Coordinates of C-alpha atoms (C1' of nucleotides) in Angstrom, one line a residue:
Chain A
X148 CA 100.1 64.0 129.6
X149 CA 99.2 67.2 127.9
X150 CA 102.1 69.4 129.2
X151 CA 105.5 68.4 130.3
X152 CA 107.7 70.9 132.0
X153 CA 111.3 70.9 133.2
X154 CA 112.4 73.7 135.5
X155 CA 116.1 74.7 135.4
X156 CA 116.9 71.4 133.8
X157 CA 120.4 70.1 133.1
X158 CA 121.3 70.5 129.4
X159 CA 121.1 66.8 129.1
X160 CA 117.6 66.6 130.6
X161 CA 116.4 69.4 128.4
X162 CA 117.9 67.7 125.4
X163 CA 115.9 64.5 126.2
X164 CA 112.6 66.4 126.3
X165 CA 113.4 68.3 123.1
X166 CA 114.3 65.2 121.2
X167 CA 111.2 63.4 122.5
X168 CA 108.9 66.4 121.6
X169 CA 110.5 66.8 118.1
X170 CA 110.0 63.1 117.6
X171 CA 106.3 62.9 118.4
X172 CA 105.0 66.2 117.1
X173 CA 104.7 68.2 120.2
X174 CA 105.1 72.0 120.4
X175 CA 108.0 73.2 122.6
X176 CA 108.9 76.3 124.4
X177 CA 112.4 76.9 125.9
X178 CA 113.3 80.0 127.9
X179 CA 116.8 81.0 129.0
X180 CA 119.9 82.9 128.2
X181 CA 120.9 82.2 124.6
X182 CA 122.7 83.5 121.6
X183 CA 121.3 83.1 118.0
X184 CA 123.0 82.7 114.7
X185 CA 121.3 82.8 111.4
X186 CA 122.4 82.3 107.8
X187 CA 120.3 82.0 104.7
X188 CA 118.6 84.7 102.6
X189 CA 120.5 87.0 104.8
X190 CA 122.7 86.5 107.9
X191 CA 122.4 87.7 111.5
X192 CA 124.0 87.4 114.8
X193 CA 122.4 88.0 118.2
X194 CA 124.5 88.1 121.4
X195 CA 123.5 86.6 124.7
X196 CA 120.1 87.5 126.3
X197 CA 117.0 86.0 127.8
X198 CA 114.5 84.8 125.1
X199 CA 111.6 82.6 124.6
X200 CA 112.1 80.0 121.8
X201 CA 109.0 78.3 120.3
X202 CA 109.4 75.2 118.2
X203 CA 106.3 74.0 116.3
X204 CA 105.7 70.5 115.0
X205 CA 105.3 71.9 111.4
X206 CA 109.0 72.9 111.5
X207 CA 108.5 76.5 112.5
X208 CA 110.9 78.0 115.1
X209 CA 110.4 81.4 116.7
X210 CA 112.9 83.4 118.9
X211 CA 111.1 86.1 120.9
X212 CA 112.6 88.8 123.0
X213 CA 110.5 91.0 125.3
X214 CA 109.6 93.4 122.5
X215 CA 107.7 93.5 119.3
X216 CA 105.3 91.3 117.5
X217 CA 108.0 90.0 115.2
X218 CA 110.4 87.3 116.4
X219 CA 114.0 88.5 116.5
X220 CA 114.9 85.3 114.6
X221 CA 112.9 82.5 113.1
X222 CA 112.6 79.7 110.6
X223 CA 109.4 79.2 108.5
X224 CA 107.4 76.0 108.4
X225 CA 109.0 73.0 106.8
X226 CA 112.3 73.1 108.6
X227 CA 113.9 70.3 110.5
X228 CA 114.8 70.9 114.2
X229 CA 117.6 69.1 116.0
X230 CA 118.9 69.5 119.5
X231 CA 122.3 68.7 120.9
X232 CA 124.6 69.5 123.8
X233 CA 128.1 70.8 123.0
X234 CA 130.7 73.0 124.7
X235 CA 128.4 73.2 127.8
X236 CA 125.6 74.7 125.7
X237 CA 122.2 73.3 124.7
X238 CA 121.8 73.9 121.0
X239 CA 118.8 73.9 118.8
X240 CA 119.4 73.9 115.1
X241 CA 116.8 74.4 112.5
X242 CA 117.5 73.9 108.8
X243 CA 115.9 73.8 105.4
X244 CA 116.9 73.6 101.8
X245 CA 115.5 75.8 98.9
X246 CA 116.5 78.2 100.1
X247 CA 119.3 76.9 102.2
X248 CA 118.8 78.4 105.6
X249 CA 120.1 77.5 109.1
X250 CA 119.2 78.9 112.5
X251 CA 121.2 78.0 115.6
X252 CA 120.1 78.8 119.1
X253 CA 122.7 78.2 121.8
X254 CA 121.6 78.2 125.4
X255 CA 124.2 78.8 128.1
X256 CA 121.4 78.5 130.7
X257 CA 117.9 77.0 130.4
X258 CA 115.3 78.2 132.9
X259 CA 112.5 76.1 131.6
X260 CA 111.6 73.8 128.8
X261 CA 108.0 72.7 128.1
X262 CA 106.4 70.3 125.6
X263 CA 102.8 70.7 124.7
X264 CA 100.3 68.4 123.1
X265 CA 98.3 70.6 120.8
X266 CA 95.0 69.8 119.3
X267 CA 93.3 72.5 117.2
X268 CA 90.7 71.9 114.6
X269 CA 89.1 75.3 114.5
X270 CA 89.6 77.6 111.6
X271 CA 89.9 81.3 111.8
X272 CA 86.9 83.2 110.4
X273 CA 88.0 86.7 109.4
X274 CA 85.9 89.5 108.0
X275 CA 86.9 92.9 106.7
X276 CA 89.3 91.6 104.0
X277 CA 89.7 92.9 100.5
X278 CA 87.7 89.8 99.4
X279 CA 84.8 91.0 101.6
X280 CA 85.0 94.5 100.1
X281 CA 84.8 92.9 96.6
X282 CA 81.7 90.9 97.5
X283 CA 80.0 94.1 98.8
X284 CA 80.7 95.8 95.5
X285 CA 79.5 92.9 93.5
X286 CA 76.3 92.9 95.6
X287 CA 75.8 96.6 95.0
X288 CA 77.9 97.9 92.1
X289 CA 76.4 101.4 92.5
X290 CA 78.9 101.7 95.5
X291 CA 81.5 102.3 92.8
X292 CA 79.3 104.5 90.6
X293 CA 75.8 104.5 89.2
X294 CA 75.5 102.3 86.1
X295 CA 78.6 100.3 86.8
X296 CA 78.3 96.7 85.6
X297 CA 80.9 94.2 86.8
X298 CA 81.7 91.5 84.3
X299 CA 84.6 89.6 85.9
X300 CA 86.7 89.4 89.0
X301 CA 90.4 88.6 89.0
X302 CA 90.4 89.1 85.3
X303 CA 93.7 88.3 83.8
X304 CA 95.6 90.9 81.9
X305 CA 99.2 91.2 80.6
X306 CA 100.0 93.1 83.8
X307 CA 98.3 90.7 86.2
X308 CA 94.8 90.0 87.5
X309 CA 92.4 92.9 87.8
X310 CA 90.3 92.9 91.0
X311 CA 87.0 93.8 89.3
X312 CA 86.5 94.4 85.5
X313 CA 83.4 95.8 84.0
X314 CA 81.7 98.6 82.1
X315 CA 80.4 102.0 83.0
X316 CA 77.0 103.5 82.1
X317 CA 78.4 104.5 78.7
X318 CA 79.8 101.1 78.0
X319 CA 83.4 102.0 78.5
X320 CA 85.7 99.4 80.0
X321 CA 86.4 99.9 83.7
X322 CA 89.3 98.6 85.7
X323 CA 88.7 98.6 89.5
X324 CA 91.5 98.1 92.0
X325 CA 90.3 97.5 95.6
X326 CA 92.2 98.2 98.8
X327 CA 90.8 97.6 102.3
X328 CA 92.8 100.5 103.7
X329 CA 94.2 103.9 102.9
X330 CA 96.4 103.7 99.9
X331 CA 99.7 105.2 98.8
X332 CA 101.5 105.6 95.5
X333 CA 102.1 101.9 95.0
X334 CA 98.4 101.2 94.6
X335 CA 98.0 104.0 92.1
X336 CA 100.9 102.5 90.1
X337 CA 99.3 99.1 90.3
X338 CA 96.1 100.4 88.9
X339 CA 98.0 102.2 86.2
X340 CA 99.7 99.0 85.1
X341 CA 96.4 97.2 84.8
X342 CA 94.7 100.1 82.9
X343 CA 97.6 100.3 80.4
X344 CA 97.4 96.5 79.9
X345 CA 93.6 96.6 79.3
X346 CA 94.0 99.7 77.1
X347 CA 96.1 97.6 74.7
X348 CA 93.3 95.0 74.6
X349 CA 90.7 97.6 73.9
X350 CA 92.3 100.4 71.9
X351 CA 90.4 103.6 71.5
X352 CA 87.7 102.6 73.9
X353 CA 89.0 104.9 76.6
X354 CA 89.6 102.4 79.4
X355 CA 88.9 103.9 82.8
X356 CA 90.7 103.1 86.1
X357 CA 89.1 103.4 89.5
X358 CA 90.8 103.0 92.8
X359 CA 88.3 102.0 95.5
X360 CA 89.6 102.4 99.0
X361 CA 88.7 104.2 102.3
X362 CA 91.1 107.1 101.5
X363 CA 94.3 108.1 99.7
X364 CA 97.5 109.9 100.7
X365 CA 98.3 113.3 99.1
X366 CA 101.0 111.9 96.9
X367 CA 98.8 109.0 95.7
X368 CA 96.0 111.5 95.0
X369 CA 98.3 113.7 92.9
X370 CA 99.5 110.6 91.0
X371 CA 96.0 109.4 90.3
X372 CA 95.1 112.9 89.0
X373 CA 98.2 113.0 86.8
X374 CA 97.3 109.6 85.3
X375 CA 93.6 110.3 84.8
X376 CA 92.7 107.7 87.3
X377 CA 89.8 108.2 89.7
X378 CA 89.6 107.6 93.4
X379 CA 86.3 106.3 94.8
X380 CA 85.9 106.4 98.6
X381 CA 84.2 103.5 100.3
X382 CA 83.3 103.2 104.0
X383 CA 85.7 100.6 105.4
X384 CA 83.4 99.8 108.3
X385 CA 80.3 99.0 106.4
X386 CA 78.2 96.1 107.7
X387 CA 79.3 92.9 106.0
X388 CA 76.3 91.0 107.5
X389 CA 73.9 93.0 105.4
X390 CA 73.2 90.4 102.7
X391 CA 70.3 90.4 100.3
X392 CA 71.1 93.9 99.1
X393 CA 68.7 94.5 96.1
X394 CA 70.3 94.8 92.8
Chain B
X211 CA 112.8 84.3 140.8
X212 CA 113.4 84.3 137.1
X213 CA 110.6 81.9 136.1
X214 CA 107.3 81.2 137.8
X215 CA 105.1 78.4 136.6
X216 CA 101.7 77.2 137.5
X217 CA 100.7 73.7 136.3
X218 CA 96.9 73.2 135.7
X219 CA 96.1 76.1 137.9
X220 CA 92.6 77.2 139.0
X221 CA 91.4 80.2 137.0
X222 CA 91.8 82.2 140.1
X223 CA 95.4 81.2 140.6
X224 CA 96.2 81.8 137.0
X225 CA 94.6 85.2 137.2
X226 CA 96.8 86.1 140.2
X227 CA 100.0 85.3 138.3
X228 CA 98.8 87.1 135.1
X229 CA 98.0 90.3 137.1
X230 CA 101.3 90.2 138.9
X231 CA 103.2 89.7 135.7
X232 CA 101.4 92.4 133.8
X233 CA 102.0 94.7 136.7
X234 CA 105.8 94.2 137.0
X235 CA 106.7 93.9 133.3
X236 CA 107.3 90.2 133.0
X237 CA 106.6 88.2 129.9
X238 CA 103.9 85.6 130.2
X239 CA 102.9 82.4 128.3
X240 CA 99.6 80.6 128.8
X241 CA 98.7 77.3 127.3
X242 CA 95.3 75.7 127.2
X243 CA 92.0 75.3 125.4
X244 CA 90.7 78.7 124.4
X245 CA 88.6 80.7 122.0
X246 CA 89.7 84.0 120.5
X247 CA 87.7 87.0 119.4
X248 CA 89.2 90.0 117.6
X249 CA 87.7 93.3 116.5
X250 CA 89.6 96.2 115.0
X251 CA 91.1 96.9 111.6
X252 CA 89.3 93.7 110.7
X253 CA 87.3 91.2 112.8
X254 CA 87.8 87.5 113.5
X255 CA 86.5 84.6 115.5
X256 CA 88.3 81.5 116.4
X257 CA 86.6 78.5 118.0
X258 CA 88.0 76.3 120.8
X259 CA 91.4 74.7 120.5
X260 CA 94.7 74.4 122.3
X261 CA 97.0 77.4 121.8
X262 CA 100.0 79.1 123.2
X263 CA 99.4 82.7 124.2
X264 CA 102.4 85.0 124.7
X265 CA 102.0 88.4 126.4
X266 CA 105.0 90.7 126.3
X267 CA 105.7 93.6 128.7
X268 CA 105.6 96.1 125.7
X269 CA 101.9 95.3 125.2
X270 CA 102.3 92.7 122.4
X271 CA 100.1 89.6 122.6
X272 CA 100.5 86.6 120.3
X273 CA 98.2 83.6 120.0
X274 CA 100.0 80.7 118.4
X275 CA 98.5 77.4 117.1
X276 CA 100.7 74.4 116.2
X277 CA 101.2 75.7 112.7
X278 CA 102.8 78.6 110.8
X279 CA 105.1 81.4 111.7
X280 CA 102.3 83.9 111.9
X281 CA 100.2 84.0 115.1
X282 CA 96.6 83.1 114.4
X283 CA 95.6 86.3 116.3
X284 CA 97.6 89.0 117.9
X285 CA 97.9 92.6 119.1
X286 CA 100.9 94.9 118.3
X287 CA 103.1 96.6 120.9
X288 CA 101.4 99.4 122.9
X289 CA 98.3 97.5 123.9
X290 CA 97.1 97.2 127.5
X291 CA 96.5 93.7 128.8
X292 CA 94.0 92.8 131.5
X293 CA 92.9 89.4 132.9
X294 CA 89.7 88.4 134.6
X295 CA 87.7 85.4 135.5
X296 CA 84.0 85.3 134.3
X297 CA 81.5 82.6 133.5
X298 CA 84.0 79.9 134.4
X299 CA 86.6 81.2 132.0
X300 CA 89.9 82.9 132.3
X301 CA 89.9 85.9 130.0
X302 CA 92.8 87.9 128.7
X303 CA 91.8 91.1 127.0
X304 CA 94.2 93.3 125.1
X305 CA 93.1 96.7 123.8
X306 CA 94.4 99.9 122.2
X307 CA 93.1 103.0 120.7
X308 CA 94.1 104.6 117.3
X309 CA 93.1 102.4 115.9
X310 CA 90.6 101.0 118.2
X311 CA 91.3 97.3 118.5
X312 CA 90.4 94.6 121.0
X313 CA 91.5 91.0 121.4
X314 CA 89.8 88.6 123.8
X315 CA 91.2 85.2 124.7
X316 CA 88.9 83.0 126.7
X317 CA 90.3 79.9 128.3
X318 CA 88.0 77.1 129.4
X319 CA 91.0 75.2 130.6
X320 CA 94.5 76.4 131.4
X321 CA 97.2 73.7 131.3
X322 CA 100.1 76.0 132.3
X323 CA 100.8 79.6 133.0
X324 CA 104.4 80.9 133.2
X325 CA 105.8 84.4 133.9
X326 CA 109.4 85.2 132.9
X327 CA 111.8 87.9 133.9
X328 CA 113.5 88.9 130.7
X329 CA 116.7 90.8 130.3
X330 CA 118.0 91.4 126.8
X331 CA 120.5 94.1 125.9
X332 CA 121.8 92.6 122.7
X333 CA 120.9 94.0 119.4
X334 CA 120.5 92.0 116.3
X335 CA 123.2 92.5 113.7
X336 CA 121.9 91.6 110.2
X337 CA 123.8 91.6 106.9
X338 CA 122.5 91.1 103.4
X339 CA 120.0 94.0 103.5
X340 CA 119.3 96.5 100.8
X341 CA 121.4 98.9 102.8
X342 CA 124.4 96.6 102.5
X343 CA 123.8 96.3 98.8
X344 CA 123.8 100.1 98.6
X345 CA 127.1 100.3 100.5
X346 CA 128.7 97.8 98.1
X347 CA 127.6 99.9 95.1
X348 CA 128.8 103.1 96.6
X349 CA 132.2 101.4 97.3
X350 CA 132.3 100.2 93.8
X351 CA 129.9 102.0 91.4
X352 CA 131.2 100.0 88.4
X353 CA 129.1 97.2 89.8
X354 CA 126.2 99.2 88.2
X355 CA 128.0 100.1 85.1
X356 CA 131.4 101.5 84.0
X357 CA 131.6 105.2 84.5
X358 CA 128.6 105.4 86.9
X359 CA 129.1 108.2 89.5
X360 CA 126.7 108.3 92.5
X361 CA 126.0 111.7 93.8
X362 CA 123.3 111.1 96.4
X363 CA 121.4 108.4 98.3
X364 CA 117.8 108.6 99.4
X365 CA 117.5 111.6 97.1
X366 CA 114.1 113.2 97.5
X367 CA 111.9 113.5 94.4
X368 CA 108.2 114.4 93.9
X369 CA 107.6 110.6 93.8
X370 CA 109.6 109.7 96.9
X371 CA 113.2 109.0 97.8
X372 CA 115.5 107.5 95.1
X373 CA 117.9 104.8 96.4
X374 CA 120.9 106.0 94.5
X375 CA 121.1 109.0 92.2
X376 CA 124.0 109.8 90.0
X377 CA 125.3 110.3 86.5
X378 CA 126.5 107.9 83.8
X379 CA 129.7 108.2 81.7
X380 CA 128.0 110.6 79.4
X381 CA 126.7 112.8 82.2
X382 CA 123.1 111.7 81.9
X383 CA 121.1 111.6 85.2
X384 CA 120.7 108.0 86.5
X385 CA 118.1 106.8 88.9
X386 CA 119.0 103.5 90.6
X387 CA 116.4 101.4 92.5
X388 CA 117.9 98.6 94.6
X389 CA 116.3 95.3 95.6
X390 CA 118.0 92.6 97.6
X391 CA 116.0 89.8 95.9
X392 CA 114.3 88.8 92.7
X393 CA 111.9 91.6 91.7
X394 CA 108.4 91.6 90.2
X395 CA 106.3 94.2 88.5
X396 CA 105.9 96.5 91.5
X397 CA 109.6 97.3 91.6
X398 CA 109.6 98.2 87.9
X399 CA 106.6 100.5 88.6
X400 CA 108.4 102.0 91.5
X401 CA 111.4 102.8 89.4
X402 CA 109.2 104.2 86.8
X403 CA 107.6 106.6 89.2
X404 CA 111.0 107.9 90.3
X405 CA 112.3 108.3 86.8
X406 CA 109.2 110.2 85.7
X407 CA 109.6 112.5 88.7
X408 CA 113.3 113.2 88.0
X409 CA 112.5 113.6 84.3
X410 CA 110.4 116.6 85.2
X411 CA 113.3 118.1 87.1
X412 CA 115.7 117.5 84.2
X413 CA 113.7 117.9 81.0
X414 CA 115.4 116.8 77.8
X415 CA 118.3 115.3 79.7
X416 CA 117.2 111.7 79.0
X417 CA 117.0 110.5 82.6
X418 CA 117.9 106.8 82.8
X419 CA 116.4 104.3 85.2
X420 CA 118.3 101.2 86.5
X421 CA 116.8 98.4 88.5
X422 CA 119.6 96.7 90.4
X423 CA 118.7 93.3 91.8
X424 CA 119.7 89.6 91.7
X425 CA 117.1 88.8 89.0
X426 CA 113.7 89.7 87.6
X427 CA 110.5 87.9 86.8
X428 CA 109.4 87.6 83.1
X429 CA 106.6 90.1 83.6
X430 CA 108.8 92.6 85.3
X431 CA 111.4 92.2 82.5
X432 CA 108.8 92.9 79.9
X433 CA 107.6 95.9 81.8
X434 CA 111.1 97.3 82.2
X435 CA 111.6 96.8 78.5
X436 CA 108.4 98.6 77.6
X437 CA 109.3 101.5 79.8
X438 CA 112.9 101.8 78.6
X439 CA 114.3 100.9 82.0
X440 CA 117.3 98.7 82.4
X441 CA 117.9 95.7 84.7
X442 CA 121.4 95.3 86.1
X443 CA 122.1 91.9 87.7
X444 CA 124.0 91.8 91.0
X445 CA 125.3 88.8 92.9
X446 CA 123.2 88.7 96.0
X447 CA 125.7 86.6 97.9
X448 CA 128.8 88.8 97.4
X449 CA 131.0 89.1 100.4
X450 CA 130.1 92.1 102.4
X451 CA 133.3 91.9 104.5
X452 CA 135.4 92.9 101.5
X453 CA 136.0 96.5 102.4
X454 CA 138.6 98.8 101.0
X455 CA 137.6 98.0 97.4
X456 CA 139.6 100.4 95.2
X457 CA 137.6 103.1 93.6
Chain C
dA222 C1' 108.6 75.1 92.1
dG223 C1' 107.8 80.0 90.5
dT224 C1' 104.6 84.2 90.1
dT225 C1' 101.6 87.5 91.8
dC226 C1' 99.4 90.0 95.4
dA227 C1' 97.0 90.6 100.0
dA228 C1' 98.1 91.4 104.9
dT229 C1' 94.5 93.1 111.4
dC230 C1' 101.1 93.0 107.4
dT231 C1' 105.2 94.8 111.0
dC232 C1' 108.9 98.0 111.5
dG233 C1' 112.0 101.8 111.1
dT234 C1' 112.7 106.6 109.6
dG235 C1' 111.6 111.1 108.7
dC236 C1' 108.6 114.9 108.7
Chain D
dG123 C1' 100.7 111.6 114.7
dC124 C1' 101.1 110.4 109.1
dA125 C1' 103.7 108.8 105.0
dC126 C1' 106.7 106.0 102.7
dG127 C1' 109.2 101.9 101.7
dA128 C1' 112.0 97.6 103.3
dG129 C1' 111.3 92.9 104.9
dG130 C1' 115.3 86.7 106.0
dT131 C1' 108.5 89.8 105.0
dT132 C1' 104.5 85.5 105.4
dG133 C1' 100.8 83.2 103.2
dA134 C1' 97.5 81.9 99.7
dA135 C1' 96.0 81.0 95.1
dC136 C1' 97.1 79.7 90.7
dT137 C1' 100.1 78.0 86.9

DNA sequence: AGTTCAATCTCGTGC
DNA sequence: GCACGAGGTTGAACT
C-alpha cells in the first residue's frame, strides 16, 4: 500500500500509524491543532494553531504554518523521531546529539495522519550556479579581460580558496572572485582577504583582484574602489549550453 | 470541513480540489509520482519520482523528497498557483514576476490530494538570538570588558550599522560585532569594515574593534590578530531570564 | 568532526 | 522596490 491515511483518528490510532511509519522508513504528514517546543542551538515556543508536520525517514522533521517557505520549526536530517500519547495529547519528539537538540510537537487534535512510501532515484540537475559561471570563464577567459590566463581553480591561500587564480596580459597575478548574483560589501571583503593573502605570497608583484558578478551595490562599488579592486560585469543569463567555445 | 482528502483520484477530480483550494485560501498537499521543472534565478530539472508537494495560500510551493530539510524545488511566497490537466498529467504551475520564475510539477500519478483549512494566530517566540545577546551585554557591559560603556546600537557608519558602539575605560571608541555562534573569517572582515569606517570618523583616536562570540576558528583568530582586532568570548548558553542584573 | 563557502538561500528591517 | 545582515541558516566539499 503506497499511502495510508487516517481521518480524524483517535490519538491511539494515530500513534499506531506513526510508530509503524517511523519503523519502516515511510514519510509521514500530520495535520492538526498543535503546540511546538524547541530547545537546542536556540530555544523557541509556539502556541496552539493548525500546522502541517512532515516527518522524513532520514530523520528530518518540518512544522509548516500557512505562510512562508521556511518551516516555523524543524529538525535536520539525522534525528530520531518518537511518538507517544500523554495528557490527552499526541506527541512527536525528535532529538539528536551534537549538538543536543530536541523538538516536541503536541497535538491536541489530529485532523489527518498519512504515511507515504516514497521511491525517488532521480537527481536534480541544476544550471546557473557559480560553478557554471566558473566553467564559462574557463572556456572563455576573455570574458574576464583580454589576455587573462587562468592557472588554477579553488587555489588554496592563507585566507581560503580562490575561485580562479591566474595571470593577466602583463603577467601579474590575478585573483578572481565569482558571484552568480548582485554582490554587496561582504563579497568585496572576501576578495580583499584573498588578494592580501596572495600578496604575501608574491610580494611586489602587484597582485590584482577582480570581482566577477552581474552587478554590485553602491556600497560594494565604493569599497572595491577604495581597495583598488576591480568589478567585472558578466551577463548572468548567458547560455550555458553553448559549449565548444573557441579558445 | 477542515480537511478534504482524495485518495488515488482521477486527474480531473484532483484538479477540481486543487482549484477550489487555491481559490479559497486553503493549504494543499499532493503526493504522487511527478517530474519537476524550474526556471528563474537558476534552472533545474528533476526526473520522475515520488514526492510530497505543499502549496500554501500565501503563494509558497514546496516539493519535498524523502530526504533533507530543504525542498528539492520550491517557489517563495507571493507566487500564483494554477493547476491543469494535459497530456494525461496533472500539472501544478507556480509563477511570479520580479524576478520572473516558473515552477512546473507534472504528476503522472496522484496517490493523494488533501486540502486543509489552516488557522494559526500564534507567533513563534525564540530566544538565543543575536538580539538577546545584545540585550545581555547592554544589561551588563562588563561582559565585554571592565569599563566598557555602550552609547548606541545599530549605529550607522559608512560601512553599515555597528551592533554596539561605545567607549572603553580610557575613552577610546569601541566597535562591537556580535555573533551568536562560532565565527569564521567573514565575521572578522565584517568587523574590520566597520572599524575602518569609524576610524575615518574619529581619526587618531585609535578606534578599537571587538568580536564578541562563543568562539572563533583558527583562521578567523589569525585574521583578527593581524588586523589588531580582539576576540571576546561569551558564554552562548547564559540564562536570558536573569533580568535586573546590576549595572 | 571541524572549516569554509555557496545558496533559486530565506527573512526581517529600514530606507 | 533595493540594500544589508541574521539565521536554530542548510548543504556540500574537503581536511
